[in-house]
PDB file of C-alpha atoms in Angstrom:
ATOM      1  CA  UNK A   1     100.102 119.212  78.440  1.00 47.00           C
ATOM      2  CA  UNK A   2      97.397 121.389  78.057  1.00 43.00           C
ATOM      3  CA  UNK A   3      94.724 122.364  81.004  1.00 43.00           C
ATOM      4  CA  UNK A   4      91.038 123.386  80.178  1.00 45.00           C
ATOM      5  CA  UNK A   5      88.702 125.033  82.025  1.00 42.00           C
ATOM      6  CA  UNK A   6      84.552 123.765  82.291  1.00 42.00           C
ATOM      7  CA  UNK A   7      81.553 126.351  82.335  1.00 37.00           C
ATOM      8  CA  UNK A   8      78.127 124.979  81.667  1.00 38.00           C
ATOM      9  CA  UNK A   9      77.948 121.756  83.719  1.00 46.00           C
ATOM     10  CA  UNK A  10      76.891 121.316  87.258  1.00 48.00           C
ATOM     11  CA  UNK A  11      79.233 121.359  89.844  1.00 41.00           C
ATOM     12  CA  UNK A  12      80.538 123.101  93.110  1.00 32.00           C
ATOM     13  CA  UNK A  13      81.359 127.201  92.409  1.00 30.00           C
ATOM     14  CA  UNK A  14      81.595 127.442  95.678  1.00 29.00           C
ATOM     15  CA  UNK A  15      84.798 125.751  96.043  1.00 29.00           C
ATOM     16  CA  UNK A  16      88.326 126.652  94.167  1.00 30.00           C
ATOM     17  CA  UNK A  17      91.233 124.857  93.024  1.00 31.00           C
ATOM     18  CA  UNK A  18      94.321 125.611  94.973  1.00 34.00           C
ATOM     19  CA  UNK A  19      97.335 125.333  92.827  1.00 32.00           C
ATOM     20  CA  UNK A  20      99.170 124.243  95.495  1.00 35.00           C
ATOM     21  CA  UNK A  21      96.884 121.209  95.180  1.00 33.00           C
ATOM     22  CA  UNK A  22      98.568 120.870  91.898  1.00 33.00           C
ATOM     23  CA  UNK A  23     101.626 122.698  91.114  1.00 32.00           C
ATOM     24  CA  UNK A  24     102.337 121.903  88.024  1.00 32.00           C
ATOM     25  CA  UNK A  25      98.787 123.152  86.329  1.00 31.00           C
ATOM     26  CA  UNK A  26      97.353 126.151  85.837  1.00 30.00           C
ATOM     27  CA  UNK A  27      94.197 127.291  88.325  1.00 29.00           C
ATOM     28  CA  UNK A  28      90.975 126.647  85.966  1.00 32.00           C
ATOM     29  CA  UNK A  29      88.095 129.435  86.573  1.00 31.00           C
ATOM     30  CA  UNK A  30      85.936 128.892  89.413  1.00 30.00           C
ATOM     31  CA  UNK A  31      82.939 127.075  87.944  1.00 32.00           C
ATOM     32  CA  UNK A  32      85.635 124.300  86.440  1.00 33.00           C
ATOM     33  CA  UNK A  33      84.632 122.357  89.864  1.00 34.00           C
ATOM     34  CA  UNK A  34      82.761 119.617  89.674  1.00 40.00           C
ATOM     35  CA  UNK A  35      80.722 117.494  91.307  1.00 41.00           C
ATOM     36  CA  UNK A  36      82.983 114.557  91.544  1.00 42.00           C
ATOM     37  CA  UNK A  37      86.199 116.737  92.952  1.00 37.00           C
ATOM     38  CA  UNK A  38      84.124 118.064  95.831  1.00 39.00           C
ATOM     39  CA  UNK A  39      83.065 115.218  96.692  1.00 41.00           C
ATOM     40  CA  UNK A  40      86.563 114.072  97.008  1.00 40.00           C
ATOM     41  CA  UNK A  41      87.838 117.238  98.805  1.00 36.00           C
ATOM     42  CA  UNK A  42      84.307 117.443 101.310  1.00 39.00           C
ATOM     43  CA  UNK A  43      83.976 115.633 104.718  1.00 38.00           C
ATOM     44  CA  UNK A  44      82.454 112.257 104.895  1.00 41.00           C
ATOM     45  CA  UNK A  45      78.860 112.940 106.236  1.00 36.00           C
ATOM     46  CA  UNK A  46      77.938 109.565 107.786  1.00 40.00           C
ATOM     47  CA  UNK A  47      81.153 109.980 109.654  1.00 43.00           C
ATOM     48  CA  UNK A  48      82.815 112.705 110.366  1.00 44.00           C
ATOM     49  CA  UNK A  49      79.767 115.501 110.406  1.00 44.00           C
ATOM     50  CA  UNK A  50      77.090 113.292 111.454  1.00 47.00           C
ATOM     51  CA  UNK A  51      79.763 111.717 114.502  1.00 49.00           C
ATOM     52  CA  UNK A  52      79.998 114.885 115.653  1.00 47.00           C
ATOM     53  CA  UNK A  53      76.464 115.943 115.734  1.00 51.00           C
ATOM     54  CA  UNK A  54      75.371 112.968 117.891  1.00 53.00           C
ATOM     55  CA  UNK A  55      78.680 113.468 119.532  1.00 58.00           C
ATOM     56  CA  UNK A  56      79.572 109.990 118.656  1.00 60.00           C
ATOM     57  CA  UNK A  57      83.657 110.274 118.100  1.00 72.00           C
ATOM     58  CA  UNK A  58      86.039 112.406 119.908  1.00 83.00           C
ATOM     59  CA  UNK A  59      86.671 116.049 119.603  1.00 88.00           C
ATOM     60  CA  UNK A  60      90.627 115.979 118.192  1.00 91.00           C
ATOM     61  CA  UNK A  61      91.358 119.550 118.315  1.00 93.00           C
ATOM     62  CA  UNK A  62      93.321 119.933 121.148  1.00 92.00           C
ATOM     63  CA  UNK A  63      95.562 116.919 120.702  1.00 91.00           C
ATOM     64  CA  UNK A  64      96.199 117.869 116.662  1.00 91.00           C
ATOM     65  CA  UNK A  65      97.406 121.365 117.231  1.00 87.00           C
ATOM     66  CA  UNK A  66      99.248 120.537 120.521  1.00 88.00           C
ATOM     67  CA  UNK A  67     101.287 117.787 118.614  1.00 88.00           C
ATOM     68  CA  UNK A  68     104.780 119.085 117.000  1.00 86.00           C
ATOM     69  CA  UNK A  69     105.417 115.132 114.724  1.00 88.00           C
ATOM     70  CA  UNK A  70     101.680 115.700 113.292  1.00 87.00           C
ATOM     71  CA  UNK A  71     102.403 119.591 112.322  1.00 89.00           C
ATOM     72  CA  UNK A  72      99.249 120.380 112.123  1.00 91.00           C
ATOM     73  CA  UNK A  73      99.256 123.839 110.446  1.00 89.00           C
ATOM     74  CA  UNK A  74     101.884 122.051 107.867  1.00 89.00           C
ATOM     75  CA  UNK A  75      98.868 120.367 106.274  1.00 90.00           C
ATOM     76  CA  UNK A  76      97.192 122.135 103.403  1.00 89.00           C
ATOM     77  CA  UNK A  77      94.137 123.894 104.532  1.00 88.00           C
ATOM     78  CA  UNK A  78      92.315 122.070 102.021  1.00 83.00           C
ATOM     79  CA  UNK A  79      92.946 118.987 103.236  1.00 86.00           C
ATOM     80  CA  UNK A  80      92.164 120.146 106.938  1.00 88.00           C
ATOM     81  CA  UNK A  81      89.137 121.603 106.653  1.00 84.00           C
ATOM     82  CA  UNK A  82      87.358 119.681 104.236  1.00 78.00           C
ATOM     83  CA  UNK A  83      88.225 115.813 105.331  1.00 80.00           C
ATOM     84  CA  UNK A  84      88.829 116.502 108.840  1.00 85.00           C
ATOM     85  CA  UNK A  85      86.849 119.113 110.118  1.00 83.00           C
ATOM     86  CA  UNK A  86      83.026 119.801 111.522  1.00 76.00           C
ATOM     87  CA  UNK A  87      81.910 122.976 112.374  1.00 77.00           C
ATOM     88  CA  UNK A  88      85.799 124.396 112.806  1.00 85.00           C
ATOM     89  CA  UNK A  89      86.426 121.439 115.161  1.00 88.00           C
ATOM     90  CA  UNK A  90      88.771 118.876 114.374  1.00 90.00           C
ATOM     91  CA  UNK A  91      87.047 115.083 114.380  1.00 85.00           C
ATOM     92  CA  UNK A  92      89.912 112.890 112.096  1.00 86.00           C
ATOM     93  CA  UNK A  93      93.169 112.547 110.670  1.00 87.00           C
ATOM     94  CA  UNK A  94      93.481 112.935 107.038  1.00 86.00           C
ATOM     95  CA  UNK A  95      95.837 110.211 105.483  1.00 82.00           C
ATOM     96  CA  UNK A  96      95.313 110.942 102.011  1.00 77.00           C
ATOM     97  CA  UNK A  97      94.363 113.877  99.447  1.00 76.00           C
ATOM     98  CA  UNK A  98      94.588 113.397  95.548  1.00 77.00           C
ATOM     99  CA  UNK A  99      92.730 115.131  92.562  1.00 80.00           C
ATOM    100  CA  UNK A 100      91.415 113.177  90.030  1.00 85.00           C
ATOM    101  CA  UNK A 101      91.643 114.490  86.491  1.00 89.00           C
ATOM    102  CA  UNK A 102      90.244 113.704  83.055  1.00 94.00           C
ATOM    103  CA  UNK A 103      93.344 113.432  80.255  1.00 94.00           C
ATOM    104  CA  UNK A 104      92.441 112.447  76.411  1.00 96.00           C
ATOM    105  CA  UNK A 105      94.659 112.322  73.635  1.00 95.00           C
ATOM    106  CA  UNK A 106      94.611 116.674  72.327  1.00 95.00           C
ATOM    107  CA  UNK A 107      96.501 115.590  69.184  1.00 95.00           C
ATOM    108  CA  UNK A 108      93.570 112.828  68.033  1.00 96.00           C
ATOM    109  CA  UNK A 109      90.618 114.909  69.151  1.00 97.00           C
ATOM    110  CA  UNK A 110      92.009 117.409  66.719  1.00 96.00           C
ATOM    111  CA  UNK A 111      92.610 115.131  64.197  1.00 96.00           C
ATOM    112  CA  UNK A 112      89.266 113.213  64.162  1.00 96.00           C
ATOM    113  CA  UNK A 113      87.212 116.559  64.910  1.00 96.00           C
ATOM    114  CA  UNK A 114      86.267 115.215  68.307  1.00 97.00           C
ATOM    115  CA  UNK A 115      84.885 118.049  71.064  1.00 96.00           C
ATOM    116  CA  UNK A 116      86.096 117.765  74.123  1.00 96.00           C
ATOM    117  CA  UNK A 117      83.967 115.963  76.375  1.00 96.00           C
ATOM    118  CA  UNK A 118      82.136 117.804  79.492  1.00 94.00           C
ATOM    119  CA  UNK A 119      79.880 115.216  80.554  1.00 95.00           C
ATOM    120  CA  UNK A 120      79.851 111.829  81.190  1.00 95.00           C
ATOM    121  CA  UNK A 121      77.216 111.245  78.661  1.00 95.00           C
ATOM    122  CA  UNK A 122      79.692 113.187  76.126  1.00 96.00           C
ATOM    123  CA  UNK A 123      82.491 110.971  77.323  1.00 96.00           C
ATOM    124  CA  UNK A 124      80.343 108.058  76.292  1.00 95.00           C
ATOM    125  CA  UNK A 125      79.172 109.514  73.199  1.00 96.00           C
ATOM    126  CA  UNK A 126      82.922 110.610  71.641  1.00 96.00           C
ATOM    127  CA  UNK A 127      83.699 106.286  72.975  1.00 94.00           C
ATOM    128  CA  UNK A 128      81.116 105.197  70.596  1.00 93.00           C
ATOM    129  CA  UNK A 129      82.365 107.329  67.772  1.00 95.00           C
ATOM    130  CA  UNK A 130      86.333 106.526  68.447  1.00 95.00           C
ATOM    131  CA  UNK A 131      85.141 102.206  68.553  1.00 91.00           C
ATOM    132  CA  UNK A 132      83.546 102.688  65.067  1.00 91.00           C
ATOM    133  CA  UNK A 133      86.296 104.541  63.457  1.00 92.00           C
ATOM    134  CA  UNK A 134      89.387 102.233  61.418  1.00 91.00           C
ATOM    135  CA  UNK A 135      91.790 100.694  64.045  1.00 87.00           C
ATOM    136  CA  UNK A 136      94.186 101.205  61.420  1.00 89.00           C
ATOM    137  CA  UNK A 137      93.816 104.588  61.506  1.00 91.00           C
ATOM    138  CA  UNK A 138      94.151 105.333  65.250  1.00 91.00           C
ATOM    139  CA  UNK A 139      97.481 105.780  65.497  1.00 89.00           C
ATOM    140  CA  UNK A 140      98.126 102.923  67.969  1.00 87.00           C
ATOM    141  CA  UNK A 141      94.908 104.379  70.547  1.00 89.00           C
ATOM    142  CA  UNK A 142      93.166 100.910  70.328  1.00 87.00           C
ATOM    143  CA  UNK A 143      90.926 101.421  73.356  1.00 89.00           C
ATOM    144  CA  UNK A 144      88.669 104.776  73.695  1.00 93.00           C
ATOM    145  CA  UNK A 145      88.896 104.643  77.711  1.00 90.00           C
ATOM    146  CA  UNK A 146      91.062 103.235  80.222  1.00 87.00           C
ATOM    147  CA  UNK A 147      89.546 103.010  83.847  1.00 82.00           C
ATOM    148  CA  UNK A 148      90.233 100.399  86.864  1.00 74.00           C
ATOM    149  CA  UNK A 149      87.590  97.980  86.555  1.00 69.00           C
ATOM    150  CA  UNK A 150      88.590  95.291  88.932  1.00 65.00           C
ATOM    151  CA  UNK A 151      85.865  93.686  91.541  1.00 61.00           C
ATOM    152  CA  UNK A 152      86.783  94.689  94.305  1.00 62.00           C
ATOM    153  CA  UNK A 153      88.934  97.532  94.078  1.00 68.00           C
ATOM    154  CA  UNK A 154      87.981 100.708  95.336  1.00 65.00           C
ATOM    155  CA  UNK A 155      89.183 102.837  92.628  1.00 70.00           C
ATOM    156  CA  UNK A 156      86.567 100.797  90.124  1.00 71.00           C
ATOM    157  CA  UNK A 157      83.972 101.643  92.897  1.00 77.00           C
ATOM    158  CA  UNK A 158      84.771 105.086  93.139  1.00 81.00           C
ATOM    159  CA  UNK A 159      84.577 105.635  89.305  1.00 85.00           C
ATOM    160  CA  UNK A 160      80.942 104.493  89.706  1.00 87.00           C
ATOM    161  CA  UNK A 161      80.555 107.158  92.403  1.00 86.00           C
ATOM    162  CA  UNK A 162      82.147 109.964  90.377  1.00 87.00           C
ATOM    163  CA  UNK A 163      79.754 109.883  87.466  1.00 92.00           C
ATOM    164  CA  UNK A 164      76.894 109.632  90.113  1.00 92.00           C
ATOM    165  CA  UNK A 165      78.065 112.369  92.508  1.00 89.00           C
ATOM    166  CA  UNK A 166      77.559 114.928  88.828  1.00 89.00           C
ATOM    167  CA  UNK A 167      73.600 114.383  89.258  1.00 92.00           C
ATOM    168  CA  UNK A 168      73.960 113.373  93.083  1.00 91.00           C
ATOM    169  CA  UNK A 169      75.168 116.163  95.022  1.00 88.00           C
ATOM    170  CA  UNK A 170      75.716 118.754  92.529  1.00 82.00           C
ATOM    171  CA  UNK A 171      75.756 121.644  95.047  1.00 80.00           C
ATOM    172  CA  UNK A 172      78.645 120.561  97.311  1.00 76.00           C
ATOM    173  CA  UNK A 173      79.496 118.914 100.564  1.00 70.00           C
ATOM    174  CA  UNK A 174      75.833 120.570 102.177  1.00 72.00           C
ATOM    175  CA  UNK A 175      74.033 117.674  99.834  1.00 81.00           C
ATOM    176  CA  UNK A 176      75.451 114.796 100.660  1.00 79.00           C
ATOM    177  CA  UNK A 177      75.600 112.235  98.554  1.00 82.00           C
ATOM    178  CA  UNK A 178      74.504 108.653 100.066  1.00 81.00           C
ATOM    179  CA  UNK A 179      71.968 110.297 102.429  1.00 78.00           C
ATOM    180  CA  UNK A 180      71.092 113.453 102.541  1.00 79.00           C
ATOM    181  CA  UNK A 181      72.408 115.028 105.872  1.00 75.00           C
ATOM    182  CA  UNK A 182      69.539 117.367 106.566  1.00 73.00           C
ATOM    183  CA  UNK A 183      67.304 114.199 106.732  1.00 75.00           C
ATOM    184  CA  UNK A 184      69.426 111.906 108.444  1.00 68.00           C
ATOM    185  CA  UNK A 185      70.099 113.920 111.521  1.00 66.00           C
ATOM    186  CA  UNK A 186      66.124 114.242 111.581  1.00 71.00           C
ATOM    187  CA  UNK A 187      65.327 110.552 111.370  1.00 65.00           C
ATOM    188  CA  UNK A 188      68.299 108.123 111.693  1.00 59.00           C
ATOM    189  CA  UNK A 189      66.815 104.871 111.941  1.00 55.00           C
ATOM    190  CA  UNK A 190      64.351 105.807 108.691  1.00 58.00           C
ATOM    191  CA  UNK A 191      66.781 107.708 106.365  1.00 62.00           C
ATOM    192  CA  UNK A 192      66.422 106.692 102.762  1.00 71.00           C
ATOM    193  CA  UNK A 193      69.836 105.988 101.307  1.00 76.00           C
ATOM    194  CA  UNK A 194      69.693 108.359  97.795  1.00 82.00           C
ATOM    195  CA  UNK A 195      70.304 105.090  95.539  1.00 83.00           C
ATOM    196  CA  UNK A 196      66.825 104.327  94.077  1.00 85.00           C
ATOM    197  CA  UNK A 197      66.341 107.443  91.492  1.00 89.00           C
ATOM    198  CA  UNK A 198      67.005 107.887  88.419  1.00 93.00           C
ATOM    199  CA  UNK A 199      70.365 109.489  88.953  1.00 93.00           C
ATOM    200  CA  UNK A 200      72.123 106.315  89.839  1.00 92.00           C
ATOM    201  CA  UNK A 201      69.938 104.122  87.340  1.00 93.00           C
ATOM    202  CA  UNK A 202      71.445 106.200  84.852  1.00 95.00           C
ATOM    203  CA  UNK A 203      74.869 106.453  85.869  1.00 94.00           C
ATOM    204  CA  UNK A 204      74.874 102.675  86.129  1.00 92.00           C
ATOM    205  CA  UNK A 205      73.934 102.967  82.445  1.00 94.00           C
ATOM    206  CA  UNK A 206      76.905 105.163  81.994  1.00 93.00           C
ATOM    207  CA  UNK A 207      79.124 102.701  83.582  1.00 89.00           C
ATOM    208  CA  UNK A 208      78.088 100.172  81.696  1.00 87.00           C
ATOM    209  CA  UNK A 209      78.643 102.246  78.550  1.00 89.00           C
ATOM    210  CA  UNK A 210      82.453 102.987  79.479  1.00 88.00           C
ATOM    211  CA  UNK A 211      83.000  99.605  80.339  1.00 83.00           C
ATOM    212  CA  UNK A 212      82.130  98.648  76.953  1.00 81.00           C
ATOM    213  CA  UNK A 213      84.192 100.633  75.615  1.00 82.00           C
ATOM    214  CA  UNK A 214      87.031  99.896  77.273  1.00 76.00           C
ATOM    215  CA  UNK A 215      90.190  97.339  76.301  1.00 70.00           C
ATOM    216  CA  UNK A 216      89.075  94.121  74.224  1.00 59.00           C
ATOM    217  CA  UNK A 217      89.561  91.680  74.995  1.00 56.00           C
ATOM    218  CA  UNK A 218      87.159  92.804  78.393  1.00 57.00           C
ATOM    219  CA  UNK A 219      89.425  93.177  81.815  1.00 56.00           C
ATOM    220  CA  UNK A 220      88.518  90.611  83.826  1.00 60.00           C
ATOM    221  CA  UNK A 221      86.357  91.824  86.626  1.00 56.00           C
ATOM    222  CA  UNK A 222      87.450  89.322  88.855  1.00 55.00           C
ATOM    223  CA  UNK A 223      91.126  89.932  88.487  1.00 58.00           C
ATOM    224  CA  UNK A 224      93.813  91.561  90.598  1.00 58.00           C
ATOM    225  CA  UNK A 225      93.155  95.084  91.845  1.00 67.00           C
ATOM    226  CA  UNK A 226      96.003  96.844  89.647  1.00 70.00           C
ATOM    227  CA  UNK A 227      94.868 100.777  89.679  1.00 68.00           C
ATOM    228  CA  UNK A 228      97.689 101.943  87.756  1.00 78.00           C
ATOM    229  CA  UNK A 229      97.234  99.743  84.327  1.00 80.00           C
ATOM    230  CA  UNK A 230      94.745 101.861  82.838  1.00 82.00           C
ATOM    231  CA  UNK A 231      97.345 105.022  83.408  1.00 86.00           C
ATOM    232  CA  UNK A 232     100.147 102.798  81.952  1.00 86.00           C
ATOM    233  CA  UNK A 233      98.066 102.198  79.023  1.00 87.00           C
ATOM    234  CA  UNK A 234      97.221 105.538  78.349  1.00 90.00           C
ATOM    235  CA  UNK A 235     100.913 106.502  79.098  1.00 91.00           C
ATOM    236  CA  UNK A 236     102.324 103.702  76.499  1.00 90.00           C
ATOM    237  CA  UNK A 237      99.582 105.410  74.008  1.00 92.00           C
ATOM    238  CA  UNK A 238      96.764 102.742  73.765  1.00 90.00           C
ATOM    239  CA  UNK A 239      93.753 104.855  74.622  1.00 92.00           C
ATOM    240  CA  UNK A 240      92.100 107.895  73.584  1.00 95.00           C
ATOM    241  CA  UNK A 241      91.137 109.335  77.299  1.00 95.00           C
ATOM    242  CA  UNK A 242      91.924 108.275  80.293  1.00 92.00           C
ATOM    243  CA  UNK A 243      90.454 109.605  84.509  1.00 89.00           C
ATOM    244  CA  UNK A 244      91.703 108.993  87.471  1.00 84.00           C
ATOM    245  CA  UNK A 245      94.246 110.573  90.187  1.00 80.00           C
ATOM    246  CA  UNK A 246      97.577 109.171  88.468  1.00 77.00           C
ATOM    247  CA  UNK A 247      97.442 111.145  85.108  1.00 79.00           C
ATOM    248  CA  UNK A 248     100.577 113.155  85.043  1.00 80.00           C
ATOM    249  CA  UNK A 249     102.790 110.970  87.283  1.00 79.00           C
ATOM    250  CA  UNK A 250     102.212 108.196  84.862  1.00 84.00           C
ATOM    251  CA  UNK A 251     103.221 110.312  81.916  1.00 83.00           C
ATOM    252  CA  UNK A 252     106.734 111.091  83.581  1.00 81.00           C
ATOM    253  CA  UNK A 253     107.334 107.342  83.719  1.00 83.00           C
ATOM    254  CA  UNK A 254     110.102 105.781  82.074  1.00 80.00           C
ATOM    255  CA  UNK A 255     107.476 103.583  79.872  1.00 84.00           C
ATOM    256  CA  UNK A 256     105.542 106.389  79.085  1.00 85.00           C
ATOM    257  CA  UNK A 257     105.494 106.631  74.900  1.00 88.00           C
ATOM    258  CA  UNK A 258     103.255 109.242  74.175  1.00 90.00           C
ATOM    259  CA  UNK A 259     104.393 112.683  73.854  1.00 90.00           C
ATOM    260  CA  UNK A 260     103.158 114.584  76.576  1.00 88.00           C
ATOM    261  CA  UNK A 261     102.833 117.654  74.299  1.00 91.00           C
ATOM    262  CA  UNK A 262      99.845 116.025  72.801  1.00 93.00           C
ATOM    263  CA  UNK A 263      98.132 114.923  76.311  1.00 93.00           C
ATOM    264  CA  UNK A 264      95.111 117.625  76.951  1.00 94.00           C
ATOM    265  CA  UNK A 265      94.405 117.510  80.664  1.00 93.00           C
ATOM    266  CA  UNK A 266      91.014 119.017  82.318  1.00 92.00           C
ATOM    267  CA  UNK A 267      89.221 118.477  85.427  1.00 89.00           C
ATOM    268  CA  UNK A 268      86.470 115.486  85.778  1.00 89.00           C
ATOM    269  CA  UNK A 269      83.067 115.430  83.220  1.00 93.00           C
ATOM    270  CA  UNK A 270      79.978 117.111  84.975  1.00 92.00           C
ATOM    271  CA  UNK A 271      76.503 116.395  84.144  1.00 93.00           C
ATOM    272  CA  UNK A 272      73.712 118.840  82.534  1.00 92.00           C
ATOM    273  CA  UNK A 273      71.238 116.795  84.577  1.00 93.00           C
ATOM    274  CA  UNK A 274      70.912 116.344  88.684  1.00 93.00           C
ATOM    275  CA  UNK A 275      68.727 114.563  90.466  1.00 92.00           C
ATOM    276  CA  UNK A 276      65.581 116.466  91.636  1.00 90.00           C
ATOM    277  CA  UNK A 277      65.442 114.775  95.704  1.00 85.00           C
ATOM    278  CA  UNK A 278      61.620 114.769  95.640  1.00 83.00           C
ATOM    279  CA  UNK A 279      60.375 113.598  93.039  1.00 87.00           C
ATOM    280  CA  UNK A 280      63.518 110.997  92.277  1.00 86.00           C
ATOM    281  CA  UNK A 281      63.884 112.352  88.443  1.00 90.00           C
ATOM    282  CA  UNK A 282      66.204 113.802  86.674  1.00 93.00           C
ATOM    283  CA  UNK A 283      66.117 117.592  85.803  1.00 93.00           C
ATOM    284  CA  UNK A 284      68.031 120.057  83.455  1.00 91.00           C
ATOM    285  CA  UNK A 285      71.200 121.270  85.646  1.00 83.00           C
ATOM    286  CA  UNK A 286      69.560 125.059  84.844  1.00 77.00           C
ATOM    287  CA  UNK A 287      66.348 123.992  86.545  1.00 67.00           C
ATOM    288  CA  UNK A 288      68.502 123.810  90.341  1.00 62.00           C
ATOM    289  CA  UNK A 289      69.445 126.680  92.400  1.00 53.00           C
ATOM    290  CA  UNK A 290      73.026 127.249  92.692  1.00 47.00           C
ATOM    291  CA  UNK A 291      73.793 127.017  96.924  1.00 43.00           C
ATOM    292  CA  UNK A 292      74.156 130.626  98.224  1.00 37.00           C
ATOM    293  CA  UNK A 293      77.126 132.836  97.243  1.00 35.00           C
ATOM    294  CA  UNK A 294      78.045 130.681  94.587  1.00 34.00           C
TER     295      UNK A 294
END
């Protein structure tokens, strides 16, 4: 399997991958962060920063480091400070840390001349061009994507989240990304959740797009949250790419067909274009200010 590294989409320089986050790939540069791994790997602002400012939940810094069974310091510092921490005090328990990745067939991009997608809306395009190409000559990759589509499963819900966190909150956990925090802590009862703009319109749109897409005969929506299937599938060599947080687990599976020497794995699709928060448009991702130090 083969790692790649992002530079000209939007994302979060200010944060790098840990390999310890993932030991068995390589450390990508330190613009290959995007967007939709921060916001994975960042506190939840209407909880755990915004609790604290109001001082609405309880101060768990004493207990956590005063408790041998948690182990405290045995948790990666990662984890600790960016989903449990506000202003170096402890406010919650992290339960669970994953990364998601984007993996795509390395040995049929080649073949069919396909670029490797950086963006969502690229990851859309190189769909449309792998659904109009001869089934017969796809080499058993029937279905350009494989996500979890199922109503009512939160892995469907955060796919929709991931492609609008790109235009969202582009410059990190400061942004956040169904309020803005700044605001909030200003005017609480009147905060505007960020969902009317453009940015979500479009990465409805882009939803939409994928979903089409995906496996025919259409998953039904309605069915049985099963998170996993759209790894098998990719794993058993019935789709051309393939996100989510299970990527190279799957592919050590005993089902797992494909050869993992052809498996290209990178980190999620950005976005060249972020939502300007006053006006509610769209802009070119080299019309923002990177946050400071980036």
């Amino acid at each position: 399997m083969a790692l790649k590294g992002r530079s000209r989409v939007c994302g979060c320089p200010h944060l790098l991958w840990d390999s310890a986050l993932e030991p068995q790939l390589l450390v990508p540069p330190k613009q290959s962060c995007s967007a939709a791994f921060c916001a994975q790997m960042e506190p939840d602002l209407l909880g755990t920063v915004l609790g604290a400012e109001i001082d609405g939940i309880k101060d768990l810094t004493d207990l956590v480091t005063a408790d041998p069974v948690l182990d405290w310091q045995g948790i990666l510092p990662q984890v600790r400070e960016r989903l449990s921490m506000h202003d170096g005090r402890v406010y919650a328990i992290p339960v669970q840390s994953f990364v998601d990745l984007f993996a795509y067939r390395e040995d049929l991009f080649a073949e069919f001349n396909l670029t490797v997608p950086q963006t969502w809306e690229e990851v859309a395009d190189v769909a449309r061009v792998w659904n109009a190409t001869d089934p017969a000559s796809r080499r058993g990759a029937a279905d350009a994507m494989c996500m979890t589509w199922s109503k009512g499963c939160e892995v469907a819900d955060m796919n929709l989240i991931t492609i609008a966190a790109q235009m969202v909150q582009y410059a990190g956990r400061t942004q956040g990304f169904f309020f803005d925090p700044e605001e909030l802590l200003v005017q609480r009862a009147t905060s505007a959740a960020l969902l009317d703009n453009e940015a979500m319109r479009r990465a409805l749109e882009l939803y939409g797009a994928l979903y089409s897409a995906g496996p025919w005969p259409r998953p039904d929506p309605l069915s049985a949250c099963n998170p996993f299937q759209a790894f098998r599938r990719f794993a058993e060599g019935n789709c051309l790419m393939v996100y989510g947080a299970h990527v190279p687990k799957t592919l050590h599976q005993a089902f797992a067909t494909v050869d993992r020497d052809a498996i290209g794995i990178t980190v999620p699709p950005g976005s060249d274009m972020v939502l300007n928060r006053t006006t509610g448009q769209l802009v070119a991702c080299t019309q923002v200010r990177e946050p400071a130090g980036a």
